[in-house]
PDB file of C-alpha atoms in Angstrom:
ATOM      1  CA  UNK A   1      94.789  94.867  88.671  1.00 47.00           C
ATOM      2  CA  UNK A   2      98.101  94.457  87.355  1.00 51.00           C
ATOM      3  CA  UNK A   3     100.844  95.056  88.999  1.00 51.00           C
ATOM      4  CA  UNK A   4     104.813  95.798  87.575  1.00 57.00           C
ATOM      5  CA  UNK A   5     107.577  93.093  88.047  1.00 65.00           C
ATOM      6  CA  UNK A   6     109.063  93.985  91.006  1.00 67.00           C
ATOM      7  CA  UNK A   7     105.693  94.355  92.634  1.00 70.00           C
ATOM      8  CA  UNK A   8     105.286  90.691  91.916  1.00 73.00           C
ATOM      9  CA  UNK A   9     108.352  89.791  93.385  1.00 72.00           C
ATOM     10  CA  UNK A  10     107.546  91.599  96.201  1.00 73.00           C
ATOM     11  CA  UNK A  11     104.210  89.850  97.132  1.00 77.00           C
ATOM     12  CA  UNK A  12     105.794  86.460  96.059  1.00 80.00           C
ATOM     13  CA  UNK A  13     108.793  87.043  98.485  1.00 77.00           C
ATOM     14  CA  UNK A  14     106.288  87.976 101.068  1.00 79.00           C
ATOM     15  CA  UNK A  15     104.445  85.192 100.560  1.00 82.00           C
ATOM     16  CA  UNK A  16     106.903  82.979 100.618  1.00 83.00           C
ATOM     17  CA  UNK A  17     108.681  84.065 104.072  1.00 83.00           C
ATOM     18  CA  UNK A  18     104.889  83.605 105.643  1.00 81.00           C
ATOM     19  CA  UNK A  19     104.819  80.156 104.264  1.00 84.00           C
ATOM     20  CA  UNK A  20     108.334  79.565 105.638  1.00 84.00           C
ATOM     21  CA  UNK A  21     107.105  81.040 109.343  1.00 84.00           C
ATOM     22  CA  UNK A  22     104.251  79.024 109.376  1.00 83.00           C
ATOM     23  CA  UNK A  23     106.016  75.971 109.461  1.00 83.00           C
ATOM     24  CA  UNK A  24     108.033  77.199 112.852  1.00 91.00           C
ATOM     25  CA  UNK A  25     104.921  78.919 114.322  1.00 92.00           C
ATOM     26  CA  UNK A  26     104.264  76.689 117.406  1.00 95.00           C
ATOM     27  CA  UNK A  27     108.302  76.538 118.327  1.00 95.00           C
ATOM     28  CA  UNK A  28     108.231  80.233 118.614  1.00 95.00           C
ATOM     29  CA  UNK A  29     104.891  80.315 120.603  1.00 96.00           C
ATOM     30  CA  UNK A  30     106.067  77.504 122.879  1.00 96.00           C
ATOM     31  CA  UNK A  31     109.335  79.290 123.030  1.00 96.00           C
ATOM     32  CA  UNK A  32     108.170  82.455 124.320  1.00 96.00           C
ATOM     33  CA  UNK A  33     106.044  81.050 126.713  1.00 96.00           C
ATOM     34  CA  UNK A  34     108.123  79.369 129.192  1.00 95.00           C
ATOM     35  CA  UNK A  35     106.852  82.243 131.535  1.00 94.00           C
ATOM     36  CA  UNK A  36     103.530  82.834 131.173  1.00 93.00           C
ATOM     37  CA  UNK A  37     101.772  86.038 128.824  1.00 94.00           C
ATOM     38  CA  UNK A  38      98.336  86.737 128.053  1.00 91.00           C
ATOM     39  CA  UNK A  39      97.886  87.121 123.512  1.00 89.00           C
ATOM     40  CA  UNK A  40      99.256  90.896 123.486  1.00 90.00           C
ATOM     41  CA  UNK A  41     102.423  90.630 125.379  1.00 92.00           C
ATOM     42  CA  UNK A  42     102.932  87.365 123.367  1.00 94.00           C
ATOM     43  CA  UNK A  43     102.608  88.862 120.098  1.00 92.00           C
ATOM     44  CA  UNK A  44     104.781  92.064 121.673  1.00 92.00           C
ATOM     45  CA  UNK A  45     107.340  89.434 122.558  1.00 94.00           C
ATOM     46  CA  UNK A  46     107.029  87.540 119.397  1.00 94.00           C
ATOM     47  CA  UNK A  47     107.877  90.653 117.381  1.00 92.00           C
ATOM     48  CA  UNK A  48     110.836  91.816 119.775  1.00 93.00           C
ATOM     49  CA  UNK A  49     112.135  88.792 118.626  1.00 92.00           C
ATOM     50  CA  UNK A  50     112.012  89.536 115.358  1.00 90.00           C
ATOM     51  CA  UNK A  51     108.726  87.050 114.064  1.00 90.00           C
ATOM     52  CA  UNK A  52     105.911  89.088 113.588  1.00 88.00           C
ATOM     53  CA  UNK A  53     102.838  87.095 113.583  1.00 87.00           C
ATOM     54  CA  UNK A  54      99.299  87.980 112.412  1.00 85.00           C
ATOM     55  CA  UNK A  55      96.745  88.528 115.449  1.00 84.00           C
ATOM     56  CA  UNK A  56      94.253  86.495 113.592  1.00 85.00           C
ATOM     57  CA  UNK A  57      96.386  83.635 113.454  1.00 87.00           C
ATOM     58  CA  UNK A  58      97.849  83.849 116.824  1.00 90.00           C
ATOM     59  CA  UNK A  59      94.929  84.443 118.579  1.00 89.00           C
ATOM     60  CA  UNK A  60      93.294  81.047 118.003  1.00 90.00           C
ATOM     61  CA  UNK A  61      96.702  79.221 117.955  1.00 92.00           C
ATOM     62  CA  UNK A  62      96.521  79.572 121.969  1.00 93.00           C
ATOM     63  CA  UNK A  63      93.664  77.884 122.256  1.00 91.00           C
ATOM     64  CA  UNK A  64      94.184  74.836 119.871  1.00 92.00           C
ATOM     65  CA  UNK A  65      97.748  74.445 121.807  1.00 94.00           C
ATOM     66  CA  UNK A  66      95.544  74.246 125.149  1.00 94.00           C
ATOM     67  CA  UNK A  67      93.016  72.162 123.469  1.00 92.00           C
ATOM     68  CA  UNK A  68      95.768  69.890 122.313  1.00 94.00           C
ATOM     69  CA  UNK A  69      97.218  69.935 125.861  1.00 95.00           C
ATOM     70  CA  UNK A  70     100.990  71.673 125.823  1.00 96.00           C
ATOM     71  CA  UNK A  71      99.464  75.091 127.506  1.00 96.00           C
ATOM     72  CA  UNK A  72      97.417  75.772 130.137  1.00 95.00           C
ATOM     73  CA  UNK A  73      95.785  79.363 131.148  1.00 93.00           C
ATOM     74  CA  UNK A  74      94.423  80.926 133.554  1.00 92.00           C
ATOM     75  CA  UNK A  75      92.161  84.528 133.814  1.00 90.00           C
ATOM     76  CA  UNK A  76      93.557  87.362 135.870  1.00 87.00           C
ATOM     77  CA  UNK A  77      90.807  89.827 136.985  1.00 84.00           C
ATOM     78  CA  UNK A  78      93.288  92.139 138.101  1.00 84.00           C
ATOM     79  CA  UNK A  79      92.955  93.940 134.762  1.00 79.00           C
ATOM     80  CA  UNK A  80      90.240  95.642 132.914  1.00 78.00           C
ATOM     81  CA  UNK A  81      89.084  94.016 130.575  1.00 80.00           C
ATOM     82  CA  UNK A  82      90.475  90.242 132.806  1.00 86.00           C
ATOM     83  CA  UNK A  83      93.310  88.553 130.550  1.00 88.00           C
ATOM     84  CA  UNK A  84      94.021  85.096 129.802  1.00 91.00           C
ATOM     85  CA  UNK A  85      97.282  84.118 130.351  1.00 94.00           C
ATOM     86  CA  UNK A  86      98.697  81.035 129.087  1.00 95.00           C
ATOM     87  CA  UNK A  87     101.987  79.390 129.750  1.00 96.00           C
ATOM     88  CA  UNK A  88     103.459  75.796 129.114  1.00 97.00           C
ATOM     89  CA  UNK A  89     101.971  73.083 131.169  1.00 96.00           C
ATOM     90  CA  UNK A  90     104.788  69.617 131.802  1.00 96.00           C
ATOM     91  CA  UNK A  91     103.652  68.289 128.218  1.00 96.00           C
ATOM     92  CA  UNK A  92     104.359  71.920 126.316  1.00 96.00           C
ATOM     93  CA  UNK A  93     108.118  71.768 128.030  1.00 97.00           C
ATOM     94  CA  UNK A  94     108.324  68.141 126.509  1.00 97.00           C
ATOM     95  CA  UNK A  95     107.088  69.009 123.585  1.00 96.00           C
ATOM     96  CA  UNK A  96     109.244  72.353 122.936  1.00 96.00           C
ATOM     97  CA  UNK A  97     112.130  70.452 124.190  1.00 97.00           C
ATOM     98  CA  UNK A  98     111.598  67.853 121.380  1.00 96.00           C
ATOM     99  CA  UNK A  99     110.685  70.548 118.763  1.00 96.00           C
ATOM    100  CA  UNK A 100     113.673  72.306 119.625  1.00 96.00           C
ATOM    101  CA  UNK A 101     115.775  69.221 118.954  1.00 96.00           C
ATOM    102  CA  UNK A 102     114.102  68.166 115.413  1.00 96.00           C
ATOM    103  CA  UNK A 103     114.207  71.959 114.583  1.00 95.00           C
ATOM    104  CA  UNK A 104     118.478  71.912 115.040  1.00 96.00           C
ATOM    105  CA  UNK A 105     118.383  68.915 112.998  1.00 96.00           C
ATOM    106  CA  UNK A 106     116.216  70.703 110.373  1.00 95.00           C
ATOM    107  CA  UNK A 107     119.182  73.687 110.374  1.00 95.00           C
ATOM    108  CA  UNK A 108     121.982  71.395 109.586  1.00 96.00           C
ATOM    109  CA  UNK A 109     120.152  69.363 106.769  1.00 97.00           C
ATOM    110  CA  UNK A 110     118.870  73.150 105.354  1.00 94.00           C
ATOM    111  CA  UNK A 111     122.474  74.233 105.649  1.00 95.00           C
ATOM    112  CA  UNK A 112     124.006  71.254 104.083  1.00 96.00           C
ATOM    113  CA  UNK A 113     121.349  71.646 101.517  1.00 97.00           C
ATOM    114  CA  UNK A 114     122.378  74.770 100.744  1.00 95.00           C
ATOM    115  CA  UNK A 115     125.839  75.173 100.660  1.00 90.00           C
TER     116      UNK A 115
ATOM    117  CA  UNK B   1      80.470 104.437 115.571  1.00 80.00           C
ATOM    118  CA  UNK B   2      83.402 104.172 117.504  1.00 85.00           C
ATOM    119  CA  UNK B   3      86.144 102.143 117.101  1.00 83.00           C
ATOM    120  CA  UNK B   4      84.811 100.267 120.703  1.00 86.00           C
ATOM    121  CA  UNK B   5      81.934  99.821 118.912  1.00 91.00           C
ATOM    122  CA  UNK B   6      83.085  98.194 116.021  1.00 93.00           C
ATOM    123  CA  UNK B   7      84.904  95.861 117.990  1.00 94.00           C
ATOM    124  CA  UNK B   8      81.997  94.881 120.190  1.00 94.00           C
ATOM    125  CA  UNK B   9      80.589  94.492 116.962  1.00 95.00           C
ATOM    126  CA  UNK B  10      83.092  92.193 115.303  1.00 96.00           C
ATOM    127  CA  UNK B  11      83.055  90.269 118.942  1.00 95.00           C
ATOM    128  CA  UNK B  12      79.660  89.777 118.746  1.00 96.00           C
ATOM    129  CA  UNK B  13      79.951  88.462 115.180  1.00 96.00           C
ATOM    130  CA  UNK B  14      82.370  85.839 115.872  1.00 95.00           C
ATOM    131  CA  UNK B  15      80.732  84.736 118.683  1.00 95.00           C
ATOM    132  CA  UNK B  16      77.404  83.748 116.987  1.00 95.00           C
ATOM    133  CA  UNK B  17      79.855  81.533 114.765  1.00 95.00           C
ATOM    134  CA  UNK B  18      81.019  79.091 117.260  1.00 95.00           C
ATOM    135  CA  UNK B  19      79.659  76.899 119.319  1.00 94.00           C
ATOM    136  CA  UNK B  20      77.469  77.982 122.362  1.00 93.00           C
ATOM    137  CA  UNK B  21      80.031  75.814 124.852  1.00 92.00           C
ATOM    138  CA  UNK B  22      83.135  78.217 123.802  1.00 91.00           C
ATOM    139  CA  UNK B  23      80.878  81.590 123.116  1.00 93.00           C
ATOM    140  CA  UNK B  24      81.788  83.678 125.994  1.00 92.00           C
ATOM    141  CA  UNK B  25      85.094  82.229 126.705  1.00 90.00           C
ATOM    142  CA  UNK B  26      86.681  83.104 122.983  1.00 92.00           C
ATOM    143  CA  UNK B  27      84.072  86.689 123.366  1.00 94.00           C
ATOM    144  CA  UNK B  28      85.761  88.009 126.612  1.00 91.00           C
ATOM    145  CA  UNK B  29      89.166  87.008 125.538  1.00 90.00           C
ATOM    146  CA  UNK B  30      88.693  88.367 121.653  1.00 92.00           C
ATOM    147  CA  UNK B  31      87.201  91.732 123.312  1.00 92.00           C
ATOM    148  CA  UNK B  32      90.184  92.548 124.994  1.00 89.00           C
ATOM    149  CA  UNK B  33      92.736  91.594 123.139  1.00 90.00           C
ATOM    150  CA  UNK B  34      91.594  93.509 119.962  1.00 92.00           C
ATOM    151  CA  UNK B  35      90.731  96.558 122.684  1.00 90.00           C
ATOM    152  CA  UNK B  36      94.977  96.252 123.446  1.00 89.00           C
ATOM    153  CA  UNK B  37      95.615  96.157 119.754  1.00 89.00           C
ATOM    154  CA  UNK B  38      93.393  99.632 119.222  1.00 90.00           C
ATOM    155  CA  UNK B  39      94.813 101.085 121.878  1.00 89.00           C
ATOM    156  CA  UNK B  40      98.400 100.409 121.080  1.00 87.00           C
ATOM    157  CA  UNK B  41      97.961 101.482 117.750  1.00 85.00           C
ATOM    158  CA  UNK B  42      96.159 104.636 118.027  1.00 88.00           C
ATOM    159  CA  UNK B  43      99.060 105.374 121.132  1.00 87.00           C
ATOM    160  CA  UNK B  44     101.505 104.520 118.171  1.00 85.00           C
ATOM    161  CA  UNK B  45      99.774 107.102 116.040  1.00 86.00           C
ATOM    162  CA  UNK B  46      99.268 109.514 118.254  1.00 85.00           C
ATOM    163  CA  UNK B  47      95.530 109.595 117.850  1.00 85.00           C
ATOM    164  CA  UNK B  48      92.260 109.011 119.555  1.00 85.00           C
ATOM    165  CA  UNK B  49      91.256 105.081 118.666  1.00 84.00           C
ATOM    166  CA  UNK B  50      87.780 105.454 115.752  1.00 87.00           C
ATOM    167  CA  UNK B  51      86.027 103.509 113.807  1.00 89.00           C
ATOM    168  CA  UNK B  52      88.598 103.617 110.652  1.00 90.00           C
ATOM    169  CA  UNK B  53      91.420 102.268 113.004  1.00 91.00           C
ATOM    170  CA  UNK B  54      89.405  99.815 114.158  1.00 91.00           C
ATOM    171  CA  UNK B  55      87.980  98.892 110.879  1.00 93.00           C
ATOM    172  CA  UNK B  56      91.823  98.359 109.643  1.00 90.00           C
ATOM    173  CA  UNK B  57      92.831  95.966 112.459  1.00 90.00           C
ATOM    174  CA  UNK B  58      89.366  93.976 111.953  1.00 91.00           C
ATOM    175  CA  UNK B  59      90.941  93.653 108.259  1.00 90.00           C
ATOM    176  CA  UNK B  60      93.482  91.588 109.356  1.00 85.00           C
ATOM    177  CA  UNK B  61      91.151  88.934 111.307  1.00 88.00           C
ATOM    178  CA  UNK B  62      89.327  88.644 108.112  1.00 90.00           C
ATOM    179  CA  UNK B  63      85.201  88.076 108.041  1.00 93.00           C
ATOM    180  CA  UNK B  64      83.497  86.848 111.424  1.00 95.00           C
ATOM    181  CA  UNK B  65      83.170  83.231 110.317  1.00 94.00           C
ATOM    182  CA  UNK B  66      86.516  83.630 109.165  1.00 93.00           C
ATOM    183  CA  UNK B  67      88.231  84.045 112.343  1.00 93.00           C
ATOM    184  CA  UNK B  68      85.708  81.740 113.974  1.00 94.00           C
ATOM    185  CA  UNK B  69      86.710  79.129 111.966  1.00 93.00           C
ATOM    186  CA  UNK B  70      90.530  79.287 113.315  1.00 91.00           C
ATOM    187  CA  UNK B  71      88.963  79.309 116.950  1.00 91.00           C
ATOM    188  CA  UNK B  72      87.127  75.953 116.098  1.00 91.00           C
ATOM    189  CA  UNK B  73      87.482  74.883 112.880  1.00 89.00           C
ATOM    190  CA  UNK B  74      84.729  72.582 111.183  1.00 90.00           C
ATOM    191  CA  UNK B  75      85.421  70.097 108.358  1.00 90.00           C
ATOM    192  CA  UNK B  76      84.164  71.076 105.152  1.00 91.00           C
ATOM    193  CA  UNK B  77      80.367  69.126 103.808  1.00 93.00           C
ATOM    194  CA  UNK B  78      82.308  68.128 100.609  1.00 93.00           C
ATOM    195  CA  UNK B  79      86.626  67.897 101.092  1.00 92.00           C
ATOM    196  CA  UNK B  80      88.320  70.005  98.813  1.00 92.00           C
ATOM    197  CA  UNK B  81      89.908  67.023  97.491  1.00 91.00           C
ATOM    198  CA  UNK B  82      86.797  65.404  96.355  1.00 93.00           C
ATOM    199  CA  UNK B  83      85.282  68.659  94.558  1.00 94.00           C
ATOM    200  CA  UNK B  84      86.295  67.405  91.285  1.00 95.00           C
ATOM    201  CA  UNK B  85      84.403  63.898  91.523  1.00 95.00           C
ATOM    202  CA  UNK B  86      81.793  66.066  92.904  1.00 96.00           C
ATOM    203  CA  UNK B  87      81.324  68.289  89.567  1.00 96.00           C
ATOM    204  CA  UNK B  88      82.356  65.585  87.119  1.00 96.00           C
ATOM    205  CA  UNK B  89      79.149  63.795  88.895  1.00 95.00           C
ATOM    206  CA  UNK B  90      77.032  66.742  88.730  1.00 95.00           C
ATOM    207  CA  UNK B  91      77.481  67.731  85.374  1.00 95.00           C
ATOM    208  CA  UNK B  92      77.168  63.670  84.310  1.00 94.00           C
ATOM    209  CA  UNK B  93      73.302  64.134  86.034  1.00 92.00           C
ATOM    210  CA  UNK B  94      72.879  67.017  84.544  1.00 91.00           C
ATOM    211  CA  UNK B  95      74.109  65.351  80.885  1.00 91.00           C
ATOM    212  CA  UNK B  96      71.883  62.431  81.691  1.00 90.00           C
ATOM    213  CA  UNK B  97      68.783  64.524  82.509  1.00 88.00           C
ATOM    214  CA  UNK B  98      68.887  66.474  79.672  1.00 86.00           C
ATOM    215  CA  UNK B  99      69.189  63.254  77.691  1.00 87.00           C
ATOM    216  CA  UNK B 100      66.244  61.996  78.941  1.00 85.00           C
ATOM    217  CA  UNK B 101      64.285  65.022  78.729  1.00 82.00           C
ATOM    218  CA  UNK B 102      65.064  64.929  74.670  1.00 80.00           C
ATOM    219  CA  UNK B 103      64.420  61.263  74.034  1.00 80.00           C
ATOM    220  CA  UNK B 104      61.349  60.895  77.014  1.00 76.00           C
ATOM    221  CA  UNK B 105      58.122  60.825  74.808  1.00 67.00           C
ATOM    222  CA  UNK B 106      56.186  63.017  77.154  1.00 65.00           C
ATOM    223  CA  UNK B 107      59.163  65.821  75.542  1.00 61.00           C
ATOM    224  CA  UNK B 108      60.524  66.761  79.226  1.00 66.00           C
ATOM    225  CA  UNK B 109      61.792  65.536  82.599  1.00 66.00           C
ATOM    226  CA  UNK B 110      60.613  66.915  85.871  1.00 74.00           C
ATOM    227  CA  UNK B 111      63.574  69.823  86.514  1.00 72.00           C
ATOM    228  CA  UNK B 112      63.589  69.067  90.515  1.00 85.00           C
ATOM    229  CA  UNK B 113      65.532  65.653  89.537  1.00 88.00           C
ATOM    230  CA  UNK B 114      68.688  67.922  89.022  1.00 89.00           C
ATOM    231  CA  UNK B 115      68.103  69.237  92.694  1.00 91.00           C
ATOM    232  CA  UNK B 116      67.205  65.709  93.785  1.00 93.00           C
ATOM    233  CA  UNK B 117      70.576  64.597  92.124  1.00 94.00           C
ATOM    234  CA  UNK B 118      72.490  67.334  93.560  1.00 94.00           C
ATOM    235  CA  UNK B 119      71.277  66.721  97.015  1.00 95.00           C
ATOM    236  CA  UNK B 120      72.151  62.920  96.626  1.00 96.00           C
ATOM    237  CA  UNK B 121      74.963  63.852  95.436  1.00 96.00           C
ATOM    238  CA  UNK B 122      76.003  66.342  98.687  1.00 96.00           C
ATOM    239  CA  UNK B 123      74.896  63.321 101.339  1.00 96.00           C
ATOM    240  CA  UNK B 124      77.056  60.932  99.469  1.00 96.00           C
ATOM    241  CA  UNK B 125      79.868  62.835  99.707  1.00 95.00           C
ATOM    242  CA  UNK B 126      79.659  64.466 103.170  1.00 96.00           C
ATOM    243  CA  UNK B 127      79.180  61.046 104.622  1.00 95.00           C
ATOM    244  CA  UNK B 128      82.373  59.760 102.627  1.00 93.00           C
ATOM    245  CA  UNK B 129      84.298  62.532 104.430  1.00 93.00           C
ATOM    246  CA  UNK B 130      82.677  61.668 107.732  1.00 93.00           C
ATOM    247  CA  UNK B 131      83.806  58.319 107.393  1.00 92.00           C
ATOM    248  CA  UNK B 132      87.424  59.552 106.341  1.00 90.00           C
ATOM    249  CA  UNK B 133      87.890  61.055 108.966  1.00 89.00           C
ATOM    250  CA  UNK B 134      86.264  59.010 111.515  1.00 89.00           C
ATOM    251  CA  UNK B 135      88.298  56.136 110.427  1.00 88.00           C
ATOM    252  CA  UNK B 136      91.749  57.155 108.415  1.00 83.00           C
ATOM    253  CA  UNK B 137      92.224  54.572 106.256  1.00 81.00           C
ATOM    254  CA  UNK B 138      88.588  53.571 105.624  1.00 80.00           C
ATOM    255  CA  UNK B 139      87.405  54.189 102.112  1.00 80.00           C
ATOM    256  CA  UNK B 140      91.357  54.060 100.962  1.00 82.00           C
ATOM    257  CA  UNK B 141      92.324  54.019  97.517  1.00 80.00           C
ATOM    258  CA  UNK B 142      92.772  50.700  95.552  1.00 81.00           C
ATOM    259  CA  UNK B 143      94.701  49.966  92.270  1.00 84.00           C
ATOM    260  CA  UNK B 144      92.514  49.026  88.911  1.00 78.00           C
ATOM    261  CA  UNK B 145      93.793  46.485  86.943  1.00 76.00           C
ATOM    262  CA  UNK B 146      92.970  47.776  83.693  1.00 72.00           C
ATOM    263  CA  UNK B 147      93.486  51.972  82.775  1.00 64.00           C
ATOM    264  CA  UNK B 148      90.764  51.370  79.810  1.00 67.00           C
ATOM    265  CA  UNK B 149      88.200  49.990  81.925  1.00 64.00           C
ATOM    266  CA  UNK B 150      85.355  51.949  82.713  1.00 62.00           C
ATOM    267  CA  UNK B 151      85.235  52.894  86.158  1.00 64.00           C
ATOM    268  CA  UNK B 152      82.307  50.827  88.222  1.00 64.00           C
ATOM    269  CA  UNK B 153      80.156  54.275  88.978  1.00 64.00           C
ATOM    270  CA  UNK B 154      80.310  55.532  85.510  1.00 65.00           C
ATOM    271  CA  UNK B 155      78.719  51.879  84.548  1.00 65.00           C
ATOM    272  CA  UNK B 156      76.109  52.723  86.960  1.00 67.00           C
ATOM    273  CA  UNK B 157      75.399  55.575  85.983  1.00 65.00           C
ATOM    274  CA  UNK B 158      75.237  54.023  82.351  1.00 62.00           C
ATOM    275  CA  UNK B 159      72.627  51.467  83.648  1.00 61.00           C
ATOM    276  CA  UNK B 160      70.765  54.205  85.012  1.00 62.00           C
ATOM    277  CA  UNK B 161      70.963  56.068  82.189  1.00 56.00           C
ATOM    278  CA  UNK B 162      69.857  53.452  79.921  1.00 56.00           C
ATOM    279  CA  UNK B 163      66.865  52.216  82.173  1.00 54.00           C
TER     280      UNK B 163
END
């Protein structure tokens, strides 16, 4: 299939602005979940806040940050289907609070980089 | 088919691709989020949630093994990084087989030694990567003296070529 110029651009651009979320992915996730939110509301919050992530990727992202040990979860029955909440656990607050920090310092190198 | 139905499905799918330990967990909690995601966007839409709208947000998970593979993902048999050692050493068996069927006097080689090679070949380099990552560090690379010299596997392979 070939597509025109500015359709190239386009995809490249939108490629290119995934690549660059990527790299902040967990700080938002840890960010958002300093009161706990089962994978919808997440996302829902995520995307309020203006960084749309992919279900596919988010999904599983919860559960490698638990099996790495910054979240923990819990199910709550109350709802049907039960949802599994997750929040930050004493080593997720650590390790936002130190993301946070090396993420300013990435801000001011980028914007000294780029004036 | 309804769009529940595709999801159950899809659920089931993924399920069968991970381990039997983390089946039901990643099941129940898959199930229900991807019922919130159909239900939020048929409300968006203003429609009933079917199959097609459920089809479309299973699009974005990508294939079963796919998304099973972010829930627990497995190392590869052969690393990406060593795929092109792994051809240039499957076409060299291939080169050297062929050789030997020309010159061999009975006129031809017995064609499973390719798949013998091959399979050799896959053990080799899945237990390289097993070791890589068991031990980061092991099996590093080392400096050669000399850029002409031939390197110590193709020599083997010369030896074995030659006997």
């Amino acid at each position: 299939m070939r597509y025109s110029d500015g359709r190239h651009m386009v995809d490249r651009a939108n490629t290119d602005l995934t690549e660059l979320r990527r790299g902040v992915l967990v700080l938002a996730v840890l960010s958002r979940l300093r009161t706990r939110k089962y994978g919808y509301s997440l996302r829902q919050a995520l995307v309020d806040g203006g960084m749309p992530i992919e279900e596919g990727t988010l999904y599983p992202l919860l559960r490698r940050l638990e099996a790495q040990g910054l979240l923990a979860s819990e199910w709550d029955t109350e709802y049907s289907p039960p949802r599994r909440y997750y929040r930050l656990n004493a080593e997720g607050k650590r390790s936002l609070a130190s993301l946070r920090d090396a993420w300013r310092d990435q801000v001011r190198v980028m914007d000294a980089l780029l004036e | 088919m309804n769009g529940n139905e595709v999801i159950e499905s899809y659920v089931r799918d993924v399920a069968r691709c991970l381990p039997r330990k983390m089946r039901n967990d990643v099941a129940l909690e898959l199930r229900a989020l991807l019922g919130d995601e159909l239900a939020a966007k048929a409300h968006a839409q203003g429609r009933v949630p079917d199959k097609v709208m459920a089809m479309e947000l299973i699009k974005g998970f990508g294939r079963p093994a796919e998304a099973a593979a972010r829930y627990h993902p497995r190392p590869a048999v052969i690393d990406a990084a060593d795929t092109h050692h792994f051809l240039i050493w499957s076409l060299a068996g291939a080169v050297v087989l062929t050789v030997l069927s020309a010159v061999s006097q009975a006129g031809k080689v017995d064609s499973g030694l390719f798949l013998q090679w091959l399979g050799a070949l896959v053990i080799v380099f899945a237990l390289m990567g097993w070791r890589r990552r068991r031990s980061p560090g092991a099996l590093r690379w080392k400096p050669t003296r000399d850029p002409h010299s031939i390197p110590r596997g193709l020599s083997l392979l010369a030896m074995v070529a030659t006997l």
